[in-house]
Tab-separated table of N, CA and C in Angstrom:
chain	number	residue	atom	x	y	z
A	289	MET	N	-203.851	60.689	41.437
A	289	MET	CA	-203.766	60.214	42.806
A	289	MET	C	-202.964	61.182	43.646
A	290	SER	N	-203.401	61.363	44.847
A	290	SER	CA	-202.751	62.354	45.702
A	290	SER	C	-201.580	61.775	46.509
A	291	CYS	N	-201.359	60.508	46.425
A	291	CYS	CA	-200.337	59.833	47.243
A	291	CYS	C	-199.347	59.107	46.311
A	292	THR	N	-198.075	59.272	46.584
A	292	THR	CA	-197.055	58.593	45.803
A	292	THR	C	-197.178	57.084	45.910
A	293	LYS	N	-197.385	56.628	47.152
A	293	LYS	CA	-197.474	55.175	47.357
A	293	LYS	C	-198.662	54.556	46.586
A	294	CYS	N	-199.807	55.276	46.572
A	294	CYS	CA	-200.984	54.831	45.850
A	294	CYS	C	-200.646	54.751	44.362
A	295	ALA	N	-200.039	55.771	43.807
A	295	ALA	CA	-199.691	55.814	42.430
A	295	ALA	C	-198.757	54.712	42.060
A	296	ASP	N	-197.713	54.451	42.865
A	296	ASP	CA	-196.776	53.367	42.660
A	296	ASP	C	-197.510	51.976	42.627
A	297	LEU	N	-198.383	51.788	43.570
A	297	LEU	CA	-199.127	50.514	43.636
A	297	LEU	C	-200.056	50.349	42.471
A	298	GLU	N	-200.708	51.423	42.039
A	298	GLU	CA	-201.558	51.367	40.834
A	298	GLU	C	-200.785	50.993	39.609
A	299	ARG	N	-199.607	51.595	39.409
A	299	ARG	CA	-198.778	51.299	38.250
A	299	ARG	C	-198.295	49.807	38.308
A	300	GLU	N	-197.927	49.387	39.489
A	300	GLU	CA	-197.475	48.026	39.674
A	300	GLU	C	-198.569	47.028	39.407
A	301	LEU	N	-199.822	47.335	39.877
A	301	LEU	CA	-200.952	46.501	39.596
A	301	LEU	C	-201.246	46.418	38.098
A	302	GLU	N	-201.183	47.552	37.433
A	302	GLU	CA	-201.461	47.533	35.987
A	302	GLU	C	-200.392	46.679	35.241
A	303	ALA	N	-199.164	46.842	35.605
A	303	ALA	CA	-198.118	46.043	34.997
A	303	ALA	C	-198.236	44.555	35.251
A	304	ALA	N	-198.615	44.223	36.465
A	304	ALA	CA	-198.831	42.827	36.831
A	304	ALA	C	-200.002	42.236	36.024
A	305	ASP	N	-201.100	43.008	35.886
A	305	ASP	CA	-202.251	42.553	35.109
A	305	ASP	C	-201.833	42.313	33.644
A	306	LYS	N	-201.125	43.271	33.072
A	306	LYS	CA	-200.683	43.124	31.673
A	306	LYS	C	-199.745	41.981	31.497
A	307	ALA	N	-198.907	41.642	32.506
A	307	ALA	CA	-197.986	40.554	32.404
A	307	ALA	C	-198.611	39.195	32.747
A	308	GLY	N	-199.844	39.226	33.220
A	308	GLY	CA	-200.521	37.997	33.578
A	308	GLY	C	-200.046	37.460	34.968
A	309	ASP	N	-199.409	38.298	35.744
A	309	ASP	CA	-198.911	37.843	37.039
A	309	ASP	C	-200.051	38.150	38.078
A	310	GLN	N	-200.918	37.193	38.152
A	310	GLN	CA	-202.078	37.385	39.052
A	310	GLN	C	-201.723	37.383	40.499
A	311	SER	N	-200.698	36.699	40.896
A	311	SER	CA	-200.248	36.710	42.230
A	311	SER	C	-199.813	38.098	42.717
A	312	ARG	N	-198.967	38.744	41.871
A	312	ARG	CA	-198.527	40.068	42.184
A	312	ARG	C	-199.706	41.059	42.148
A	313	ALA	N	-200.628	40.885	41.197
A	313	ALA	CA	-201.767	41.750	41.057
A	313	ALA	C	-202.600	41.720	42.352
A	314	VAL	N	-202.813	40.544	42.881
A	314	VAL	CA	-203.580	40.369	44.090
A	314	VAL	C	-202.871	41.063	45.255
A	315	ASP	N	-201.518	40.866	45.280
A	315	ASP	CA	-200.717	41.516	46.362
A	315	ASP	C	-200.916	43.025	46.275
A	316	CYS	N	-200.889	43.615	45.114
A	316	CYS	CA	-201.067	45.057	44.942
A	316	CYS	C	-202.484	45.506	45.394
A	317	ARG	N	-203.467	44.727	45.068
A	317	ARG	CA	-204.825	45.085	45.457
A	317	ARG	C	-204.955	45.027	46.962
A	318	VAL	N	-204.339	44.049	47.622
A	318	VAL	CA	-204.422	43.986	49.071
A	318	VAL	C	-203.712	45.156	49.688
A	319	LEU	N	-202.551	45.485	49.185
A	319	LEU	CA	-201.821	46.658	49.720
A	319	LEU	C	-202.588	47.972	49.511
A	320	LEU	N	-203.236	48.102	48.380
A	320	LEU	CA	-204.033	49.279	48.176
A	320	LEU	C	-205.191	49.382	49.150
A	321	ARG	N	-205.859	48.215	49.411
A	321	ARG	CA	-206.970	48.235	50.345
A	321	ARG	C	-206.513	48.510	51.777
A	322	ARG	N	-205.319	48.085	52.089
A	322	ARG	CA	-204.778	48.302	53.452
A	322	ARG	C	-204.212	49.743	53.630
A	323	HIS	N	-203.967	50.409	52.498
A	323	HIS	CA	-203.377	51.755	52.578
A	323	HIS	C	-204.351	52.677	53.209
A	324	PRO	N	-203.848	53.691	53.929
A	324	PRO	CA	-204.763	54.638	54.591
A	324	PRO	C	-205.795	55.294	53.613
A	325	GLN	N	-206.881	55.715	54.179
A	325	GLN	CA	-207.887	56.373	53.396
A	325	GLN	C	-207.430	57.810	53.060
A	326	HIS	N	-207.983	58.312	51.950
A	326	HIS	CA	-207.696	59.678	51.531
A	326	HIS	C	-209.067	60.358	51.358
A	327	GLU	N	-209.228	61.461	51.959
A	327	GLU	CA	-210.500	62.214	51.855
A	327	GLU	C	-211.687	61.348	52.206
A	328	ASP	N	-211.580	60.505	53.229
A	328	ASP	CA	-212.621	59.667	53.734
A	328	ASP	C	-213.144	58.634	52.730
A	329	VAL	N	-212.340	58.337	51.649
A	329	VAL	CA	-212.711	57.337	50.693
A	329	VAL	C	-211.574	56.314	50.649
A	330	PRO	N	-211.861	55.017	50.842
A	330	PRO	CA	-210.798	53.999	50.760
A	330	PRO	C	-210.160	54.071	49.446
A	331	VAL	N	-208.844	53.928	49.414
A	331	VAL	CA	-208.104	54.030	48.196
A	331	VAL	C	-208.557	53.128	47.089
A	332	ALA	N	-208.814	51.801	47.404
A	332	ALA	CA	-209.190	50.873	46.390
A	332	ALA	C	-210.559	51.260	45.781
A	333	ALA	N	-211.480	51.716	46.582
A	333	ALA	CA	-212.800	52.139	46.053
A	333	ALA	C	-212.648	53.330	45.179
A	334	GLY	N	-211.834	54.273	45.588
A	334	GLY	CA	-211.612	55.470	44.775
A	334	GLY	C	-210.990	55.098	43.462
A	335	ALA	N	-210.059	54.202	43.462
A	335	ALA	CA	-209.396	53.778	42.211
A	335	ALA	C	-210.393	53.121	41.238
A	336	ARG	N	-211.278	52.288	41.780
A	336	ARG	CA	-212.274	51.661	40.907
A	336	ARG	C	-213.198	52.669	40.348
A	337	ALA	N	-213.605	53.656	41.119
A	337	ALA	CA	-214.544	54.649	40.652
A	337	ALA	C	-213.922	55.465	39.508
A	338	ARG	N	-212.620	55.778	39.622
A	338	ARG	CA	-211.954	56.546	38.560
A	338	ARG	C	-211.801	55.741	37.308
A	339	LYS	N	-211.742	54.431	37.407
A	339	LYS	CA	-211.551	53.584	36.262
A	339	LYS	C	-212.842	53.034	35.657
A	340	GLY	N	-213.941	53.637	36.055
A	340	GLY	CA	-215.202	53.282	35.410
A	340	GLY	C	-215.944	52.173	36.196
A	341	GLY	N	-215.593	51.930	37.446
A	341	GLY	CA	-216.310	50.932	38.236
A	341	GLY	C	-215.685	49.588	38.122
A	342	GLY	N	-216.454	48.615	38.543
A	342	GLY	CA	-215.956	47.234	38.567
A	342	GLY	C	-215.590	46.765	39.955
A	343	THR	N	-215.534	45.508	40.107
A	343	THR	CA	-215.161	44.959	41.423
A	343	THR	C	-213.952	44.059	41.188
A	344	ASN	N	-213.248	43.859	42.262
A	344	ASN	CA	-212.058	43.020	42.237
A	344	ASN	C	-212.252	41.851	43.189
């Protein structure tokens, strides 16, 4: 990831998912979607593409 904030949110999202903290996981997903775009690709969409697809 090219952005420190994006990387932090992705790590926090992964930790929340592993811990079963769905509330925090949703918060992280919302923050990622609201985060500015990078290279004309929304951050959340780019993250899903790198992880093999899927929808949230």
